[in-house]
Coordinates of N, CA and C in Angstrom, one line a residue:
A1 N 113.7 65.1 143.8 CA 114.5 65.9 144.8 C 113.6 66.8 145.6
R2 N 112.6 67.4 144.9 CA 111.7 68.4 145.6 C 110.9 67.7 146.7
V3 N 110.4 66.4 146.4 CA 109.7 65.7 147.4 C 110.5 65.4 148.6
R4 N 111.7 65.0 148.4 CA 112.6 64.7 149.5 C 113.0 66.0 150.3
Y5 N 113.1 67.1 149.6 CA 113.4 68.4 150.2 C 112.3 68.8 151.1
V6 N 111.0 68.7 150.6 CA 109.9 69.1 151.4 C 109.7 68.2 152.6
A7 N 109.9 66.9 152.4 CA 109.8 65.9 153.5 C 110.8 66.3 154.6
G8 N 112.0 66.6 154.2 CA 113.0 67.0 155.2 C 112.7 68.3 155.9
M9 N 112.2 69.3 155.2 CA 111.8 70.6 155.8 C 110.7 70.4 156.8
L10 N 109.8 69.4 156.5 CA 108.6 69.2 157.4 C 108.9 68.1 158.4
N11 N 110.2 67.6 158.5 CA 110.6 66.5 159.4 C 109.7 65.3 159.2
I12 N 109.4 64.9 158.0 CA 108.7 63.7 157.7 C 109.7 62.6 157.3
P13 N 109.8 61.6 158.1 CA 110.8 60.5 157.7 C 110.3 59.7 156.5
L14 N 111.2 59.4 155.6 CA 110.9 58.6 154.4 C 111.9 57.4 154.4
E15 N 111.3 56.3 153.9 CA 112.2 55.2 153.6 C 112.3 55.3 152.1
I16 N 113.6 55.6 151.6 CA 113.9 55.7 150.2 C 114.2 54.4 149.6
I17 N 113.6 54.0 148.6 CA 113.9 52.8 147.8 C 114.2 53.3 146.4
N18 N 115.4 53.1 146.0 CA 115.8 53.4 144.6 C 115.6 52.3 143.7
L19 N 115.0 52.6 142.5 CA 114.7 51.6 141.5 C 115.7 51.8 140.4
A20 N 116.2 50.7 139.8 CA 117.0 50.8 138.6 C 116.3 51.5 137.5
Y21 N 117.0 52.4 136.8 CA 116.3 53.1 135.7 C 115.6 52.2 134.7
D22 N 116.2 51.1 134.5 CA 115.6 50.1 133.5 C 114.6 49.2 134.1
D23 N 114.2 49.4 135.3 CA 113.1 48.6 136.0 C 111.8 49.1 135.4
D24 N 111.2 48.3 134.6 CA 109.9 48.7 133.9 C 108.7 48.1 134.6
T25 N 108.9 47.3 135.7 CA 107.8 46.6 136.3 C 107.3 47.1 137.6
T26 N 108.2 47.5 138.5 CA 107.8 47.9 139.9 C 106.7 48.9 139.9
T27 N 106.9 50.1 139.3 CA 105.9 51.1 139.4 C 104.7 50.8 138.5
N28 N 104.9 50.1 137.4 CA 103.8 49.6 136.6 C 102.9 48.7 137.4
D29 N 103.4 47.8 138.2 CA 102.6 46.9 139.0 C 101.8 47.7 140.0
L30 N 102.4 48.8 140.5 CA 101.7 49.6 141.6 C 100.7 50.6 141.1
I31 N 101.0 51.3 140.0 CA 100.2 52.4 139.5 C 99.8 52.3 138.0
G32 N 100.4 51.3 137.3 CA 100.0 51.2 135.9 C 100.9 52.0 135.0
A33 N 102.0 52.6 135.5 CA 102.9 53.4 134.7 C 104.3 53.4 135.3
K34 N 105.2 53.7 134.4 CA 106.6 53.8 134.9 C 106.8 55.3 135.3
Q35 N 106.8 55.5 136.6 CA 106.9 56.9 137.1 C 107.5 57.0 138.5
V36 N 108.3 58.0 138.7 CA 108.9 58.3 140.0 C 108.8 59.8 140.2
P37 N 108.7 60.3 141.3 CA 108.7 59.6 142.6 C 107.3 58.9 142.8
L38 N 107.3 58.0 143.7 CA 106.1 57.3 144.1 C 106.1 57.2 145.6
L39 N 105.0 57.6 146.2 CA 104.9 57.5 147.7 C 103.8 56.4 148.0
L40 N 104.2 55.4 148.8 CA 103.3 54.4 149.2 C 102.9 54.9 150.7
K41 N 101.6 55.3 150.8 CA 101.2 55.7 152.1 C 100.9 54.5 153.0
N42 N 100.8 54.8 154.3 CA 100.6 53.7 155.3 C 99.3 52.9 155.0
D43 N 98.3 53.6 154.4 CA 97.1 52.9 154.1 C 97.1 52.1 152.8
G44 N 98.3 52.0 152.2 CA 98.5 51.3 150.9 C 98.3 52.1 149.7
Q45 N 97.7 53.2 149.8 CA 97.5 54.1 148.6 C 98.8 54.6 148.1
A46 N 98.9 54.7 146.7 CA 100.1 55.2 146.1 C 99.8 56.6 145.5
L47 N 100.7 57.5 145.7 CA 100.7 58.8 145.1 C 101.9 58.9 144.2
A48 N 101.6 59.4 142.9 CA 102.7 59.3 141.9 C 103.1 60.7 141.4
E49 N 102.4 61.7 141.6 CA 102.8 63.1 141.2 C 103.5 63.8 142.3
S50 N 104.6 64.4 142.0 CA 105.4 65.0 143.1 C 104.6 66.1 143.8
L51 N 103.9 66.9 143.0 CA 103.1 68.0 143.7 C 102.0 67.4 144.5
D52 N 101.4 66.3 144.2 CA 100.4 65.6 145.0 C 101.0 65.1 146.3
I53 N 102.2 64.5 146.1 CA 102.9 64.0 147.3 C 103.3 65.2 148.3
I54 N 103.7 66.3 147.7 CA 104.1 67.5 148.5 C 102.8 68.0 149.2
A55 N 101.7 68.1 148.5 CA 100.4 68.5 149.1 C 100.0 67.6 150.3
Y56 N 100.2 66.3 150.1 CA 99.9 65.3 151.1 C 100.8 65.6 152.4
F57 N 102.1 65.8 152.1 CA 103.1 66.1 153.2 C 102.7 67.4 154.0
I58 N 102.3 68.4 153.2 CA 101.9 69.6 153.9 C 100.6 69.4 154.7
E59 N 99.7 68.7 154.2 CA 98.5 68.3 155.0 C 98.8 67.5 156.2
L60 N 99.7 66.5 156.0 CA 100.1 65.6 157.1 C 100.8 66.4 158.2
A61 N 101.6 67.3 157.9 CA 102.3 68.1 158.8 C 101.5 69.3 159.4
Q62 N 100.3 69.4 158.9 CA 99.4 70.5 159.2 C 100.1 71.9 159.1
S63 N 100.8 72.0 158.0 CA 101.6 73.2 157.7 C 100.7 74.2 156.9
S64 N 101.0 75.5 157.1 CA 100.3 76.5 156.4 C 101.0 76.9 155.0
E65 N 102.0 76.2 154.7 CA 102.8 76.4 153.4 C 101.9 76.0 152.3
S66 N 102.2 76.6 151.1 CA 101.5 76.2 149.9 C 102.4 75.2 149.1
H67 N 101.8 74.3 148.4 CA 102.6 73.4 147.5 C 102.8 74.0 146.1
Q68 N 102.1 75.1 145.9 CA 102.2 75.7 144.5 C 103.3 76.7 144.5
P69 N 104.3 76.5 143.6 CA 105.4 77.5 143.4 C 104.8 78.9 142.9
S70 N 105.5 79.9 143.2 CA 105.1 81.3 142.7 C 105.3 81.3 141.2
E71 N 104.6 82.3 140.5 CA 104.7 82.5 139.1 C 106.2 82.7 138.7
S72 N 106.9 83.5 139.5 CA 108.3 83.8 139.1 C 109.2 82.6 139.2
V73 N 108.9 81.7 140.1 CA 109.6 80.4 140.2 C 109.3 79.5 139.0
L74 N 108.0 79.5 138.7 CA 107.6 78.7 137.5 C 108.2 79.2 136.2
D75 N 108.2 80.5 136.1 CA 108.8 81.1 134.9 C 110.3 80.8 134.8
W76 N 111.0 80.9 135.9 CA 112.4 80.5 136.0 C 112.6 79.0 135.6
Q77 N 111.8 78.2 136.1 CA 111.9 76.8 135.8 C 111.8 76.5 134.3
K78 N 110.8 77.2 133.7 CA 110.6 77.0 132.2 C 111.9 77.4 131.4
I79 N 112.5 78.5 131.9 CA 113.7 79.0 131.2 C 114.9 78.1 131.5
A80 N 115.0 77.6 132.7 CA 116.1 76.8 133.2 C 116.1 75.3 132.7
F81 N 114.9 74.8 132.4 CA 114.8 73.4 132.2 C 115.8 72.8 131.1
L82 N 115.8 73.4 129.9 CA 116.7 72.9 128.9 C 118.2 73.0 129.2
P83 N 118.6 74.2 129.7 CA 120.1 74.3 130.0 C 120.5 73.3 131.2
L84 N 119.6 73.1 132.1 CA 119.9 72.1 133.2 C 119.9 70.7 132.6
Q85 N 119.0 70.4 131.7 CA 119.1 69.1 131.0 C 120.4 68.9 130.3
K86 N 120.9 70.0 129.7 CA 122.1 69.9 128.9 C 123.3 69.6 129.9
V87 N 123.2 70.1 131.1 CA 124.3 69.8 132.1 C 124.1 68.4 132.6
G88 N 122.9 68.0 133.0 CA 122.7 66.8 133.7 C 122.6 65.5 132.9
Y89 N 121.8 65.6 131.9 CA 121.5 64.3 131.1 C 122.8 63.5 130.7
P90 N 123.8 64.2 130.2 CA 124.9 63.3 129.8 C 125.8 62.9 131.0
R91 N 125.5 63.4 132.2 CA 126.4 63.1 133.3 C 125.7 62.2 134.4
W92 N 124.4 62.3 134.6 CA 123.8 61.7 135.7 C 124.0 60.2 135.8
S93 N 123.9 59.5 134.7 CA 124.0 58.1 134.7 C 125.4 57.6 135.0
N94 N 126.4 58.5 135.0 CA 127.8 58.1 135.3 C 128.3 58.6 136.6
M95 N 127.4 59.1 137.5 CA 127.8 59.7 138.7 C 127.6 58.8 140.0
G96 N 127.3 57.5 139.8 CA 127.2 56.6 140.9 C 125.9 56.6 141.6
F97 N 124.9 57.2 141.0 CA 123.5 57.1 141.6 C 123.0 55.7 141.5
P98 N 122.3 55.3 142.6 CA 121.9 53.9 142.6 C 121.0 53.4 141.5
E99 N 120.2 54.3 140.9 CA 119.3 53.9 139.8 C 120.1 53.6 138.5
F100 N 121.4 54.0 138.5 CA 122.2 53.7 137.4 C 123.4 52.8 137.7
A101 N 123.2 51.9 138.6 CA 124.2 51.0 139.1 C 124.6 50.0 138.1
T102 N 123.7 49.7 137.2 CA 124.1 48.6 136.2 C 124.3 49.3 134.8
Q103 N 125.0 48.6 134.0 CA 125.3 49.2 132.6 C 123.9 49.2 131.8
S104 N 123.1 48.2 132.1 CA 121.8 48.2 131.3 C 120.9 49.4 131.7
A105 N 121.0 49.9 133.0 CA 120.3 51.1 133.4 C 120.9 52.3 132.7
Q106 N 122.2 52.4 132.7 CA 122.9 53.5 132.0 C 122.5 53.6 130.6
L107 N 122.5 52.4 129.9 CA 122.2 52.4 128.5 C 120.7 52.7 128.2
A108 N 119.8 52.3 129.1 CA 118.4 52.6 129.0 C 118.2 54.1 129.1
W109 N 118.9 54.8 130.1 CA 118.8 56.2 130.2 C 119.2 56.9 128.9
R110 N 120.4 56.5 128.4 CA 120.9 57.2 127.2 C 119.9 57.0 126.0
A111 N 119.4 55.8 125.9 CA 118.5 55.5 124.8 C 117.2 56.3 124.9
K112 N 116.7 56.5 126.1 CA 115.5 57.3 126.3 C 115.7 58.8 126.2
K113 N 116.8 59.3 126.8 CA 116.9 60.7 126.9 C 117.8 61.4 125.9
E114 N 118.6 60.7 125.2 CA 119.5 61.3 124.2 C 118.7 61.6 122.9
T115 N 118.8 62.8 122.4 CA 118.1 63.2 121.2 C 119.1 63.9 120.3
E116 N 118.7 64.3 119.1 CA 119.6 65.1 118.3 C 120.0 66.4 119.0
A117 N 119.0 67.0 119.6 CA 119.2 68.3 120.3 C 120.0 68.1 121.6
L118 N 119.9 66.9 122.2 CA 120.6 66.6 123.5 C 121.6 65.5 123.2
N119 N 122.4 65.7 122.3 CA 123.5 64.7 122.0 C 124.5 64.7 123.1
F120 N 124.6 63.6 123.8 CA 125.4 63.6 125.1 C 126.9 64.0 124.8
D121 N 127.5 63.4 123.8 CA 128.9 63.7 123.5 C 129.1 65.1 123.1
A122 N 128.2 65.7 122.3 CA 128.3 67.1 121.9 C 128.1 68.0 123.1
L123 N 127.2 67.7 124.0 CA 126.9 68.5 125.2 C 128.2 68.5 126.1
L124 N 128.8 67.3 126.3 CA 130.0 67.3 127.1 C 131.1 68.1 126.5
Q125 N 131.2 68.1 125.2 CA 132.2 69.0 124.6 C 131.9 70.5 124.7
D126 N 130.6 70.8 124.8 CA 130.2 72.2 124.9 C 130.0 72.7 126.3
T127 N 130.6 72.0 127.3 CA 130.4 72.3 128.7 C 130.7 73.7 129.0
P128 N 131.8 74.3 128.5 CA 132.1 75.7 128.9 C 131.0 76.7 128.6
N129 N 130.4 76.6 127.4 CA 129.3 77.4 127.0 C 128.0 77.2 127.8
I130 N 127.7 75.9 128.0 CA 126.6 75.6 128.8 C 126.7 76.1 130.2
A131 N 127.9 76.0 130.8 CA 128.2 76.4 132.1 C 128.0 77.9 132.3
K132 N 128.3 78.7 131.3 CA 128.0 80.1 131.3 C 126.5 80.4 131.3
E133 N 125.8 79.6 130.5 CA 124.4 79.8 130.5 C 123.7 79.5 131.8
V134 N 124.2 78.4 132.4 CA 123.7 78.0 133.7 C 124.1 79.0 134.8
E135 N 125.3 79.5 134.7 CA 125.7 80.5 135.7 C 124.8 81.7 135.7
A136 N 124.4 82.1 134.5 CA 123.5 83.3 134.4 C 122.1 82.9 135.0
L137 N 121.7 81.7 134.8 CA 120.4 81.2 135.4 C 120.5 81.2 136.9
I138 N 121.6 80.8 137.5 CA 121.8 80.8 138.9 C 121.7 82.2 139.4
E139 N 122.3 83.2 138.7 CA 122.3 84.6 139.1 C 120.8 85.1 139.1
R140 N 120.1 84.7 138.1 CA 118.7 85.1 137.9 C 117.9 84.5 139.1
A141 N 118.2 83.2 139.5 CA 117.5 82.6 140.5 C 117.6 83.3 141.9
K142 N 118.7 84.0 142.1 CA 118.9 84.8 143.3 C 117.8 85.8 143.4
S143 N 117.5 86.5 142.4 CA 116.4 87.5 142.5 C 115.1 86.9 142.6
V144 N 114.9 85.8 141.9 CA 113.6 85.1 142.0 C 113.3 84.6 143.4
L145 N 114.4 84.2 144.1 CA 114.2 83.7 145.4 C 114.5 84.8 146.5
N146 N 114.6 86.0 146.0 CA 114.9 87.2 146.9 C 116.1 87.0 147.7
L147 N 117.2 86.6 147.1 CA 118.5 86.4 147.7 C 119.5 87.5 147.4
D148 N 119.1 88.5 146.7 CA 120.0 89.6 146.3 C 120.3 90.4 147.6

């Protein structure tokens, strides 16, 4: 998401190709690992780390922006990561995203991401409590982003 966001902000057109979550060969063939996002540059070089892709976009656009988030944003991300996983993980594969178009991709997601601590069924049942936690994080993000 952040790669696409930065590309949009810098008016860099992208051709988006969605891979099925259970596709274990496409990125392996290109970079030797299963990893997204992946940018194939015009010269054929592949970039696989989102911050490297963002740095490339900033350079390409000759922007003075930094690709490094502030410490306060990084701190917020650390705090928000688990609660946002609790919201997203049990839901994403059932939301019609192209990478989860097949049942095998949905099952692969669940097999890889579901743990004892991230039990999808239990998380869905605990939605009201998780929503309160995320709401507090959103409020905190306003001050981190100077939106107060």
